[in-house]
GROMACS .gro file of C-alpha atoms in nm:
model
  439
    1UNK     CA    1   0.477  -3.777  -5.968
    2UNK     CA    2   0.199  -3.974  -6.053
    3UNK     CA    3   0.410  -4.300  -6.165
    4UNK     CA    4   0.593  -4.239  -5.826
    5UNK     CA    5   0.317  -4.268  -5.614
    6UNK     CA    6   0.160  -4.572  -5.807
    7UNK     CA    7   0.521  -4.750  -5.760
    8UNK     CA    8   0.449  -4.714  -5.386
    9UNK     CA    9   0.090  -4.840  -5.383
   10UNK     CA   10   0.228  -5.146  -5.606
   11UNK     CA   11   0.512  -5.199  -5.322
   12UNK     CA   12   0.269  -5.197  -5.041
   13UNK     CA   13   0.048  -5.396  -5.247
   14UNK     CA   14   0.300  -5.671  -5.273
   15UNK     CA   15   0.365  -5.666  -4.912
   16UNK     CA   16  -0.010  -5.709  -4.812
   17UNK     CA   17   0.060  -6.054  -4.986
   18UNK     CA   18   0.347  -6.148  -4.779
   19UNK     CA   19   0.367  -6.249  -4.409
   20UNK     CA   20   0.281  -6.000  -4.090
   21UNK     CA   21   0.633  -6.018  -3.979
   22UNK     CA   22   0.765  -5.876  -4.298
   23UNK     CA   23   0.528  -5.567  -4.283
   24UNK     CA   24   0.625  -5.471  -3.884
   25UNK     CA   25   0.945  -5.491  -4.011
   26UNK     CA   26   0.876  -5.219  -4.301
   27UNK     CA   27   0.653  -4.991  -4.064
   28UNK     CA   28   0.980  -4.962  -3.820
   29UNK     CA   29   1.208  -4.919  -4.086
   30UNK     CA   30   1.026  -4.627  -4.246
   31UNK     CA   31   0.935  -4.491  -3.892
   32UNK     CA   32   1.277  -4.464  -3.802
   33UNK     CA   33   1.405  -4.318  -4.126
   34UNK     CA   34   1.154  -4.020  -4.095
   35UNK     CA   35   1.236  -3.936  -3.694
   36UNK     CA   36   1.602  -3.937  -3.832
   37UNK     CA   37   1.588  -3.715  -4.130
   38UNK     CA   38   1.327  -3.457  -3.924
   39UNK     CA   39   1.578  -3.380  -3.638
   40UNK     CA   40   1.939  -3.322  -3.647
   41UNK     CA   41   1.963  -3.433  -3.260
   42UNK     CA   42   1.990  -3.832  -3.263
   43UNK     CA   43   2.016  -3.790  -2.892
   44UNK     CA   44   2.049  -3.586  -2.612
   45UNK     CA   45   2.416  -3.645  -2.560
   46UNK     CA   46   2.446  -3.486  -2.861
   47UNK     CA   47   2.297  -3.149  -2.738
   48UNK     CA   48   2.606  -3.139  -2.454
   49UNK     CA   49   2.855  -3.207  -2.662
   50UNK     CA   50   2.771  -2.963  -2.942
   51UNK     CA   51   2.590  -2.712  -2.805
   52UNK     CA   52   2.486  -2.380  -3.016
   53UNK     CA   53   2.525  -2.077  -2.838
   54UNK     CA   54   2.375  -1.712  -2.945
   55UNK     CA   55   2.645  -1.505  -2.929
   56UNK     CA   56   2.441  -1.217  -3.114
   57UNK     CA   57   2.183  -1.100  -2.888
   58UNK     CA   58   2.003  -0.961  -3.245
   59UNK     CA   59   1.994  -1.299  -3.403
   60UNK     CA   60   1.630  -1.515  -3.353
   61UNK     CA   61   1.657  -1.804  -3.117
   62UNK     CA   62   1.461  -2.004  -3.381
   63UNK     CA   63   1.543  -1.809  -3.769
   64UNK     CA   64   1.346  -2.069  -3.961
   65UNK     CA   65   0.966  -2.188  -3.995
   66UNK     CA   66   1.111  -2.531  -4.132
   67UNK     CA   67   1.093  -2.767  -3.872
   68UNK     CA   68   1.346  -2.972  -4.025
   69UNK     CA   69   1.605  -2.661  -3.950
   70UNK     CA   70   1.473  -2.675  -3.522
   71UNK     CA   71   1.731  -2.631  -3.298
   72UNK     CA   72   1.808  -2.580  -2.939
   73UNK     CA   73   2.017  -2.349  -2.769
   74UNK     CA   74   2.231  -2.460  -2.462
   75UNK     CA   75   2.321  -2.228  -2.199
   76UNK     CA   76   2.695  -2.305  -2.126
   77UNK     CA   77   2.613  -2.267  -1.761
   78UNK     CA   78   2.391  -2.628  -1.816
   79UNK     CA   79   2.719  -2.749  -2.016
   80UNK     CA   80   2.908  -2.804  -1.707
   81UNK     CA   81   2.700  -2.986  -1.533
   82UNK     CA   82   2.773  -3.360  -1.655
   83UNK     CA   83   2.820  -3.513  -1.271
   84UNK     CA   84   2.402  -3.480  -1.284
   85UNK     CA   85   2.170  -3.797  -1.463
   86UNK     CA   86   1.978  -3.711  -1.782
   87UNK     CA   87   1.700  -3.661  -1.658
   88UNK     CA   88   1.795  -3.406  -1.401
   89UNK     CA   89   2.007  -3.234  -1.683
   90UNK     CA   90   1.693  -3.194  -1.911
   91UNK     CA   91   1.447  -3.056  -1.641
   92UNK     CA   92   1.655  -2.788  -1.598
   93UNK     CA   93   1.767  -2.732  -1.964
   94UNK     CA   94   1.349  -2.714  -2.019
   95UNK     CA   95   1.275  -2.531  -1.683
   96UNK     CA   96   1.398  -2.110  -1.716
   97UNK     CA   97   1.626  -2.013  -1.466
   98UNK     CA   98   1.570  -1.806  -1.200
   99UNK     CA   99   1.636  -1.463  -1.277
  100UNK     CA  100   2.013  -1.324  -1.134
  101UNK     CA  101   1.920  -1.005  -0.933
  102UNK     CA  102   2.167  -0.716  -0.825
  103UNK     CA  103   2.122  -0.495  -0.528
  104UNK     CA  104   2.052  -0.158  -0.591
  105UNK     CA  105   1.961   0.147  -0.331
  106UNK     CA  106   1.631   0.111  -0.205
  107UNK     CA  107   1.523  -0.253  -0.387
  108UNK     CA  108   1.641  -0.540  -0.630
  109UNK     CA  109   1.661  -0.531  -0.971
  110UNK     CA  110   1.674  -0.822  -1.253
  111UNK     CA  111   1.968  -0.846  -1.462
  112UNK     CA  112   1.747  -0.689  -1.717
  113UNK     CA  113   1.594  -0.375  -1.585
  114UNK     CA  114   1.930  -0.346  -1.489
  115UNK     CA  115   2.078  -0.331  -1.850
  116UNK     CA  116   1.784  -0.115  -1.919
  117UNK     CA  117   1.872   0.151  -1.644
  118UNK     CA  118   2.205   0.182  -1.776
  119UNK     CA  119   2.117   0.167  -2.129
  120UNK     CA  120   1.912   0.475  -2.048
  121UNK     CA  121   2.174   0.672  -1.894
  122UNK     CA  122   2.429   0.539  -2.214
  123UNK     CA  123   2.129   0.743  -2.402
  124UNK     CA  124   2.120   1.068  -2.592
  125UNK     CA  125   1.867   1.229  -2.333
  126UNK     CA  126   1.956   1.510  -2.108
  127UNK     CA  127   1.926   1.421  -1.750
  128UNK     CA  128   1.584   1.618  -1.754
  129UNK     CA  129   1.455   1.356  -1.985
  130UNK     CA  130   1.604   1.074  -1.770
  131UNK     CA  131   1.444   1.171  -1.435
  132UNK     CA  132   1.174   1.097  -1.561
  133UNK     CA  133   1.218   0.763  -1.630
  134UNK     CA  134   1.144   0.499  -1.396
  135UNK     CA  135   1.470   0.322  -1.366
  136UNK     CA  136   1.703   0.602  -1.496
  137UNK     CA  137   1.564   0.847  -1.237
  138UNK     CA  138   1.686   0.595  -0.949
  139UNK     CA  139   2.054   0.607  -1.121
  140UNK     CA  140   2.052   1.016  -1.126
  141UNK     CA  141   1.892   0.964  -0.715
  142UNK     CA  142   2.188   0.724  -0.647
  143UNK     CA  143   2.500   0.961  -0.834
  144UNK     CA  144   2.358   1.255  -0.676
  145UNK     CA  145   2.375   1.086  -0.303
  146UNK     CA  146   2.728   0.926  -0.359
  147UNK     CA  147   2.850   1.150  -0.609
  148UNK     CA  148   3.156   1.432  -0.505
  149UNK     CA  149   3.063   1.806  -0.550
  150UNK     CA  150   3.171   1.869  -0.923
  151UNK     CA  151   2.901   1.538  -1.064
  152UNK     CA  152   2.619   1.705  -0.779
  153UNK     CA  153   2.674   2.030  -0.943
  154UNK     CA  154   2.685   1.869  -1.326
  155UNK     CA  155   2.309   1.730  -1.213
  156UNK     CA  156   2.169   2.021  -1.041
  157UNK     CA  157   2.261   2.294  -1.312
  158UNK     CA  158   2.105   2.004  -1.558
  159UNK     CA  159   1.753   2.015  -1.376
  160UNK     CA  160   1.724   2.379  -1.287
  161UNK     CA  161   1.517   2.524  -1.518
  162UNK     CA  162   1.297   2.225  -1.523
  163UNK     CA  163   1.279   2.216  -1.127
  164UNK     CA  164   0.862   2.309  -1.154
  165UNK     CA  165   0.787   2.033  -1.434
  166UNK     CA  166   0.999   1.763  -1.273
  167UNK     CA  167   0.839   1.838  -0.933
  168UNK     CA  168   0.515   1.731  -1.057
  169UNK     CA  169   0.593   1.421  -1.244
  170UNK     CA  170   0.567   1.047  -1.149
  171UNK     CA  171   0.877   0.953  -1.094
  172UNK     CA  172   1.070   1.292  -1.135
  173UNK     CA  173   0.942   1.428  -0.788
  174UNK     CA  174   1.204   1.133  -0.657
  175UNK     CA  175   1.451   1.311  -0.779
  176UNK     CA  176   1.386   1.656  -0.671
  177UNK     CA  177   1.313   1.506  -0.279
  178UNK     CA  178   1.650   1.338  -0.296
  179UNK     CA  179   1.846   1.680  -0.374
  180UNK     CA  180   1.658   1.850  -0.143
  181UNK     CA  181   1.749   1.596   0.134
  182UNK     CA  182   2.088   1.568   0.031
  183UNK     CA  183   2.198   1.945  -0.069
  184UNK     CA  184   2.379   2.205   0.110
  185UNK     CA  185   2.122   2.579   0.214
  186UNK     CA  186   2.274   2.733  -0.097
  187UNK     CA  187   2.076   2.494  -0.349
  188UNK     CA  188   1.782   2.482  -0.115
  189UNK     CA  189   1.773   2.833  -0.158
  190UNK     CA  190   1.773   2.835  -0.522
  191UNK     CA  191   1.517   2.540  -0.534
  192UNK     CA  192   1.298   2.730  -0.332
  193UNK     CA  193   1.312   3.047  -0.562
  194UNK     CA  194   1.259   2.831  -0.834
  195UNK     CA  195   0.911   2.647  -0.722
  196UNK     CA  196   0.829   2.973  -0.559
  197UNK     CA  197   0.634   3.075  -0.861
  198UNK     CA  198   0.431   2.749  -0.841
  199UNK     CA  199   0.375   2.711  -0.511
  200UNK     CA  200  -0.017   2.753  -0.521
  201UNK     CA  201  -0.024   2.492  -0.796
  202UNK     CA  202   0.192   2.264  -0.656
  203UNK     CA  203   0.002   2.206  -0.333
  204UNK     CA  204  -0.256   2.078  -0.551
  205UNK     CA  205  -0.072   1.825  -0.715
  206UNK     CA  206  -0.078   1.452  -0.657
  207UNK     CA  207   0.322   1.471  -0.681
  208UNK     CA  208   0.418   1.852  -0.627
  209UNK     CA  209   0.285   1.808  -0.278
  210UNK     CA  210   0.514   1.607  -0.170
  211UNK     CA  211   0.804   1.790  -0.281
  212UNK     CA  212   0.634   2.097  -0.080
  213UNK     CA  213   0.608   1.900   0.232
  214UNK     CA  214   1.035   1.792   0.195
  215UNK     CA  215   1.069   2.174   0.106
  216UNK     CA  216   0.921   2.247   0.401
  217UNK     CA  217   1.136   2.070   0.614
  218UNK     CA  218   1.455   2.116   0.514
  219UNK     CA  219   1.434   2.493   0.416
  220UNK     CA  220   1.546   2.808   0.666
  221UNK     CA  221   1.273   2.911   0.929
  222UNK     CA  222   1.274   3.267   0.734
  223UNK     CA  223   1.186   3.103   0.396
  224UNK     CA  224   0.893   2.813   0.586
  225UNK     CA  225   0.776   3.209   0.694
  226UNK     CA  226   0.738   3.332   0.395
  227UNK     CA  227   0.572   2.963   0.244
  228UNK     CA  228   0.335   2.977   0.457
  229UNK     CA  229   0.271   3.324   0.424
  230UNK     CA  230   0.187   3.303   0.036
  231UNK     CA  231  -0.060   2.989   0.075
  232UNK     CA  232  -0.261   3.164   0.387
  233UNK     CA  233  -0.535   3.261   0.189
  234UNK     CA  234  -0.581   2.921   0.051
  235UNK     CA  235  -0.544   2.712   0.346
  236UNK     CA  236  -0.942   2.631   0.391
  237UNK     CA  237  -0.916   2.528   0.061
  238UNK     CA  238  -0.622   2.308   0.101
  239UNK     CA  239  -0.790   2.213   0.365
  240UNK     CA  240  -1.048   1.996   0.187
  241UNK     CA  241  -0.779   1.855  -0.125
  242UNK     CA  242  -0.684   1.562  -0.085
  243UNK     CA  243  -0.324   1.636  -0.189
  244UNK     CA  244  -0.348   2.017  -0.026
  245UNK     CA  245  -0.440   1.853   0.320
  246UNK     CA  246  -0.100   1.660   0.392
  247UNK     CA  247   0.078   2.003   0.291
  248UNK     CA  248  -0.117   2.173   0.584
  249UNK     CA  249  -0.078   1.888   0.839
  250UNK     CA  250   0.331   1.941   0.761
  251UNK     CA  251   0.299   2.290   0.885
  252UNK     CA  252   0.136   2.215   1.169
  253UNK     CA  253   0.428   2.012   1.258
  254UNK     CA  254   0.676   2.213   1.167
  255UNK     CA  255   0.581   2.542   1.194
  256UNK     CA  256   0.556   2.720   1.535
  257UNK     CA  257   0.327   3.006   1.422
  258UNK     CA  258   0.102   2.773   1.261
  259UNK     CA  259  -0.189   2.921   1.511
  260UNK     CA  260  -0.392   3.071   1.252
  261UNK     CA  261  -0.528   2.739   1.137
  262UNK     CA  262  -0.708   2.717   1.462
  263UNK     CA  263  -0.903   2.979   1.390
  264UNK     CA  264  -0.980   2.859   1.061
  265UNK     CA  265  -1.058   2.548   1.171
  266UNK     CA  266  -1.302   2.656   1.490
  267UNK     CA  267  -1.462   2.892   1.231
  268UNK     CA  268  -1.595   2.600   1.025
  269UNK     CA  269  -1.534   2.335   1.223
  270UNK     CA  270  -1.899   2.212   1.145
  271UNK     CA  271  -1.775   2.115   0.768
  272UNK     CA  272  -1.419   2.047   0.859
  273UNK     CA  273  -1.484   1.796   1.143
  274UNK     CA  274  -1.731   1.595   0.902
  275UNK     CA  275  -1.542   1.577   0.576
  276UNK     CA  276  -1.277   1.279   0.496
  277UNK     CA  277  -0.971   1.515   0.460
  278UNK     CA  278  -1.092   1.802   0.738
  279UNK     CA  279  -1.132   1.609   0.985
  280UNK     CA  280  -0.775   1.474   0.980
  281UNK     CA  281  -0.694   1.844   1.005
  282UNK     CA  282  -0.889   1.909   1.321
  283UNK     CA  283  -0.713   1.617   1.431
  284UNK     CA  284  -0.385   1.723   1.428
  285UNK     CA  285  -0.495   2.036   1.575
  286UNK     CA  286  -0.618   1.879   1.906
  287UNK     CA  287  -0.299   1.660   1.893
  288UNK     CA  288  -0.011   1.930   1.813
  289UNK     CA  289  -0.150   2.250   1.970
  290UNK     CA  290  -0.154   2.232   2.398
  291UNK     CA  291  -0.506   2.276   2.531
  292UNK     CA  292  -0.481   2.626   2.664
  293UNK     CA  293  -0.477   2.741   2.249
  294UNK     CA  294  -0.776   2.478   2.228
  295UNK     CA  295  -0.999   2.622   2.435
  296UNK     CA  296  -1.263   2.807   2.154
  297UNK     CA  297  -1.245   2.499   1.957
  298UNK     CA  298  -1.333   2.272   2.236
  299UNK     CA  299  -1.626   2.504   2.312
  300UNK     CA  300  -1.725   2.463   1.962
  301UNK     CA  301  -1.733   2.087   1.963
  302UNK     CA  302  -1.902   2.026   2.233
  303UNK     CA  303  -2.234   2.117   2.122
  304UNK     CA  304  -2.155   1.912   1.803
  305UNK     CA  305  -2.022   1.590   2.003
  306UNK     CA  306  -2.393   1.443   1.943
  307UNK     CA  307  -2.412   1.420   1.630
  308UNK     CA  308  -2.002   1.356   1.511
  309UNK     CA  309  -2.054   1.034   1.698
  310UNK     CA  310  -2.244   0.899   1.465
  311UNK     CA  311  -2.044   1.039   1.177
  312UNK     CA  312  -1.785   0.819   0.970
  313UNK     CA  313  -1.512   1.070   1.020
  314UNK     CA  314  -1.642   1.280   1.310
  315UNK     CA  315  -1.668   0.995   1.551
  316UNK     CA  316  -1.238   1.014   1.534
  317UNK     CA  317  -1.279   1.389   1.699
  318UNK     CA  318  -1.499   1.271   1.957
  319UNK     CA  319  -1.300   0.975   2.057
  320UNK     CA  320  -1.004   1.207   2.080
  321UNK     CA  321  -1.175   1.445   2.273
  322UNK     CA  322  -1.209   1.150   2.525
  323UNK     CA  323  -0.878   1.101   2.573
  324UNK     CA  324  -0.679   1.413   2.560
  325UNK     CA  325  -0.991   1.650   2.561
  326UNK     CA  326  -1.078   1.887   2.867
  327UNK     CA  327  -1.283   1.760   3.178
  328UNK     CA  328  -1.636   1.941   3.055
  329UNK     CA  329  -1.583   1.746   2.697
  330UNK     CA  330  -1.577   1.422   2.832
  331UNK     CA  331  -1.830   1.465   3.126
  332UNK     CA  332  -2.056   1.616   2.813
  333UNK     CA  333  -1.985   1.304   2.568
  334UNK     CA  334  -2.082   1.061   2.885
  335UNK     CA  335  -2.416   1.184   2.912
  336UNK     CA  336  -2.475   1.177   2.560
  337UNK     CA  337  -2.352   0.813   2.587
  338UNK     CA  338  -2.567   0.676   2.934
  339UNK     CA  339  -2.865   0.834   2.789
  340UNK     CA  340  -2.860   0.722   2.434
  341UNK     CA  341  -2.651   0.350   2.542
  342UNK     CA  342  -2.895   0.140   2.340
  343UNK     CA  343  -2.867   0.320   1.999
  344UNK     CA  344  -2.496   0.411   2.038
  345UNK     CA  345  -2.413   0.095   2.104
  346UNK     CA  346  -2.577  -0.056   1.795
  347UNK     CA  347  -2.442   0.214   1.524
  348UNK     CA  348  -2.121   0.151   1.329
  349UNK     CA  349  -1.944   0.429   1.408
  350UNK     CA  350  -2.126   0.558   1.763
  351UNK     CA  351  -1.960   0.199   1.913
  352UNK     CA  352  -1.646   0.294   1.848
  353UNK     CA  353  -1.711   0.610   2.065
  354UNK     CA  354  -1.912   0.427   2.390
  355UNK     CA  355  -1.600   0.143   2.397
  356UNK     CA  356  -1.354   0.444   2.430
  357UNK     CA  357  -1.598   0.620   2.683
  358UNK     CA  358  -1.655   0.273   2.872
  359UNK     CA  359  -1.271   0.210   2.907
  360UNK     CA  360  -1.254   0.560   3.097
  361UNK     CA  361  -1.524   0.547   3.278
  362UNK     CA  362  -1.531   0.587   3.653
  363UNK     CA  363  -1.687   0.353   3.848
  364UNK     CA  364  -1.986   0.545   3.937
  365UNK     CA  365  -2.059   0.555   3.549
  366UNK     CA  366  -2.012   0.188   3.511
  367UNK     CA  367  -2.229   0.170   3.752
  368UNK     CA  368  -2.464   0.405   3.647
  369UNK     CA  369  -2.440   0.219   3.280
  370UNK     CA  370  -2.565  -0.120   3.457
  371UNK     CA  371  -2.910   0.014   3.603
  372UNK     CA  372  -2.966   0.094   3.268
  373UNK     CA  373  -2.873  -0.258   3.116
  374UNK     CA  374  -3.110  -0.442   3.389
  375UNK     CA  375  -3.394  -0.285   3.309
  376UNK     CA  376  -3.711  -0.472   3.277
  377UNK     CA  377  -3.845  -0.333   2.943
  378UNK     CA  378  -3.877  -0.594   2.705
  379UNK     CA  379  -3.700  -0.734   2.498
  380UNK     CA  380  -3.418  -0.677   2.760
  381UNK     CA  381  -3.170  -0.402   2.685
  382UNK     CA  382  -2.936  -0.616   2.735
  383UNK     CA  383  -3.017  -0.881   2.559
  384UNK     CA  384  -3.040  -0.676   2.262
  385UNK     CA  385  -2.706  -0.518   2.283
  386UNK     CA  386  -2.517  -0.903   2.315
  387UNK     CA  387  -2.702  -1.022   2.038
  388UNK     CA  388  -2.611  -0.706   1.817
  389UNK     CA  389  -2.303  -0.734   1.548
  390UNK     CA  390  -2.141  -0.376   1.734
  391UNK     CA  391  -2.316  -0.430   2.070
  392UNK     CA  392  -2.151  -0.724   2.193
  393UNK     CA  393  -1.816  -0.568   2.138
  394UNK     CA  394  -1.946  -0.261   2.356
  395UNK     CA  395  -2.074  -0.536   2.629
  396UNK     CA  396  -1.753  -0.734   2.618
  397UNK     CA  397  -1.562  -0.382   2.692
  398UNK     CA  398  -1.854  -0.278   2.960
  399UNK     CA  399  -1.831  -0.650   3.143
  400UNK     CA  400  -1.422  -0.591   3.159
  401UNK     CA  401  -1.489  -0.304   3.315
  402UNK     CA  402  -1.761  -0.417   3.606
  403UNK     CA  403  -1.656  -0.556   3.994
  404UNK     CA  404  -1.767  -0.914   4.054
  405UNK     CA  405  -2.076  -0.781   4.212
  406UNK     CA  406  -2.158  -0.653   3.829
  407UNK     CA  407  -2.057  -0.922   3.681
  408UNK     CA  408  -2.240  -1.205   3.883
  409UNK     CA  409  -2.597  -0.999   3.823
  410UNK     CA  410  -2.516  -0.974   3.409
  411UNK     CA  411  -2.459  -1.350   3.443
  412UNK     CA  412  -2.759  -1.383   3.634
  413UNK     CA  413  -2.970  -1.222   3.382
  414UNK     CA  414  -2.783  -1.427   3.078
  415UNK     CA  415  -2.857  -1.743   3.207
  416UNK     CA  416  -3.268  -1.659   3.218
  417UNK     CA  417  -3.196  -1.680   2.830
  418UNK     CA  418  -3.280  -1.989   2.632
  419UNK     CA  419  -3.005  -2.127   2.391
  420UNK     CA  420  -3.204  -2.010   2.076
  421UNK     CA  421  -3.264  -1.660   2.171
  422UNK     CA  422  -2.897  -1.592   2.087
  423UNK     CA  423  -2.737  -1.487   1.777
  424UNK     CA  424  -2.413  -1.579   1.623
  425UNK     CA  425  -2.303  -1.250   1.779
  426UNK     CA  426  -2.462  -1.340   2.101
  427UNK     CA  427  -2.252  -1.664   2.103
  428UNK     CA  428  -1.943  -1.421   2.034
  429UNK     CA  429  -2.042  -1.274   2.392
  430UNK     CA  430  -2.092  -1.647   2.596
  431UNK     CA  431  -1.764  -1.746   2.441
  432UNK     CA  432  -1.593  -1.417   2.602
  433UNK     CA  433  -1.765  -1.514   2.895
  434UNK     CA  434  -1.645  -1.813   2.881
  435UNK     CA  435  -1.307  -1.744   2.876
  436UNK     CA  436  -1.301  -1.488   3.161
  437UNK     CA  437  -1.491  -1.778   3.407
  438UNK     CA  438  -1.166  -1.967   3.298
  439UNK     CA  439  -0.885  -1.765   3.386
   0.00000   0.00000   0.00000
């Protein structure tokens, strides 16, 4: 070895003697010689014309650490397509393809999740085991939908006994709301008897819910009866879950006997009206239920209108009471509103509730609502509300609302303002009034 590498150091040696010429032409000889013995490709011609394929989809794309033994593999697909230049030809060789994707029920799939789905169905797993699987659950959706009585009967007696477990898993509750949909009485009958057991539980569930609320639709009136029946005693309850509350709101929908809730709701309808969940309760109470079964609830708002308006979820009862609420309501709401105009109109939530009054308002409010604005206390009242972030939403939806009379005085009083005395939410306003002038 060592005689070896001495011989070289004597050959270069004897070259540093000779001319320059002779020594570029050494350098490229040896620089060629090593790019030709370190890859088997002399060109890229020679990549199309013998390309290696992987027929084995176990065998490595690259087996070998050596990178004298590097290799590429040609897609046969890029093969065929010699009319393109090189270049073209190599930016897509080194670019991945877009992946091929195949329709299926309710999305798309890649050409790989779709091999996995049926892969997982090819599997030694009974269908219990499958349904809940992400991809293999929307196979055993898809047979049961399209699939003749004989392969819908193969899949039901599969699931039955684990009807309770399935209900309440991620991806297996699919399942269950598909047969449910797609079944004849006789299997909703036997579904029902089967979750029956688990009904309390269920309603409690993040994904058991929802396979309540599909029971509840699609089962007999005399079996909703009896439902409902069994989960009566825990409907106040249910009533503040966040799973348990969509399971009431569906039997308000559905269920024509579904009175009783009233009277759970007016009996703590201070809590229920102010929580997140509750109040979407009491909401579809005053929207389902006609106004002659509302009466004791509206009497036990009312007192409470005050202080929901300012309440994150409360304010939503009081606007509704606005709209679709009885006469006394809304005359009671407008006198909270003209009296307290100044901090309504300036609190998050309270805004929402004087726009909705403002926009059915009769004239003698509106008009009523302007005294107040042109006050003389200082700084102006008005003034104050245009340059307020909520305010000057609640002005632009009072000035829509005034005659030109109205309108000509509040643009009177604006333009005894100085340029600086506005805020960026002031500006907001001028533009709006701006545009109106315009049209």
């Amino acid at each position: 070895m060592q005689e070896s590498e001495q011989s070289e150091k004597n050959m270069i040696g004897s070259l540093l003697d000779e001319d320059e010429s002779e020594c570029s032409e050494f350098r490229s000889s040896i620089t060629k010689s090593q790019q030709h013995s370190q890859s088997p490709v002399k060109s890229f011609k020679d990549v199309k014309e013998s390309p290696l394929v992987l027929d084995d989809a176990g065998q490595q794309e690259f087996p070998s650490n050596d990178p004298n033994n590097f290799y590429f593999t040609v897609q046969p697909a890029f093969i065929q397509q010699r009319q393109h230049s090189m270049s073209y030809e190599f930016h897509q060789y080194m670019v991945s393809q877009s992946s091929i994707y195949y329709p299926y029920q309710d999305g798309y799939f890649s050409q790989k999740r779709t091999k996995r789905m049926q892969s997982s169905t090819d599997s030694e797993q009974t269908i219990s085991q499958q349904c809940q699987d992400q991809y293999a659950s929307l196979i055993i959706q898809q047979s049961f939908i399209q699939g003749n009585d004989f392969q819908r009967d193969k899949i039901f007696k599969a699931l039955i006994d684990d009807l309770p477990l399935l209900s309440k898993h991620k991806f297996g509750n699919y399942v269950i709301q598909k047969i449910i949909e797609n079944s004849n009485q006789n299997l909703r009958t036997l579904i029902f008897e089967q979750l029956y057991p688990n009904l309390i539980e269920m309603c409690y569930d993040k994904f058991g819910c929802r396979v309540i609320q599909k029971l509840l639709e699609f089962i007999q009136n005399h079996q909703r009866i009896q439902l409902i029946q069994s989960i009566k005693s825990q409907v106040l309850n249910l009533i503040f879950d966040q799973c348990g509350n969509h399971v009431i709101q569906k039997i308000i929908d559905l269920a024509s006997d579904a009175e009783f809730i009233i009277d759970i709701v007016t009996n703590n309808v201070d809590h229920i009206v102010s929580h997140p969940y509750g109040c979407r309760i009491a909401q579809k109470c005053l929207e389902i239920f006609p106004n002659q079964k509302l009466q004791q609830l509206y009497i036990s708002l009312i007192p409470l209108c005050e202080r929901l308006q300012f309440c994150q979820y409360g304010n939503y009862i009081v606007q509704h009471m606005i709209t679709q609420g009885p006469p006394k309501g809304f005359e009671a709401i407008g006198k909270f509103v003209k009296a307290r105009i100044l901090e309504v109109s300036q609190d998050k939530y309270a805004s929402n509730v004087a726009q909705k009054y403002i926009t059915l308002a009769s004239d003698e409010d509106i008009a009523n609502i302007c005294k107040i604005l042109m006050n003389n206390c200082v700084p102006p009242m008005l003034l104050i509300l245009i340059n307020n972030q909520f305010g000057n939403y609640v002005m632009q939806n009072f000035y829509s609302k005034c005659n030109d009379k109205q309108k000509e005085q509040i643009q009177i009083q604006i333009n005894k303002y100085e340029e600086h005395q506005f805020t960026q939410f002031g500006r907001h306003f001028l533009q709006f009034l701006a545009r109106c002038q315009s049209c």
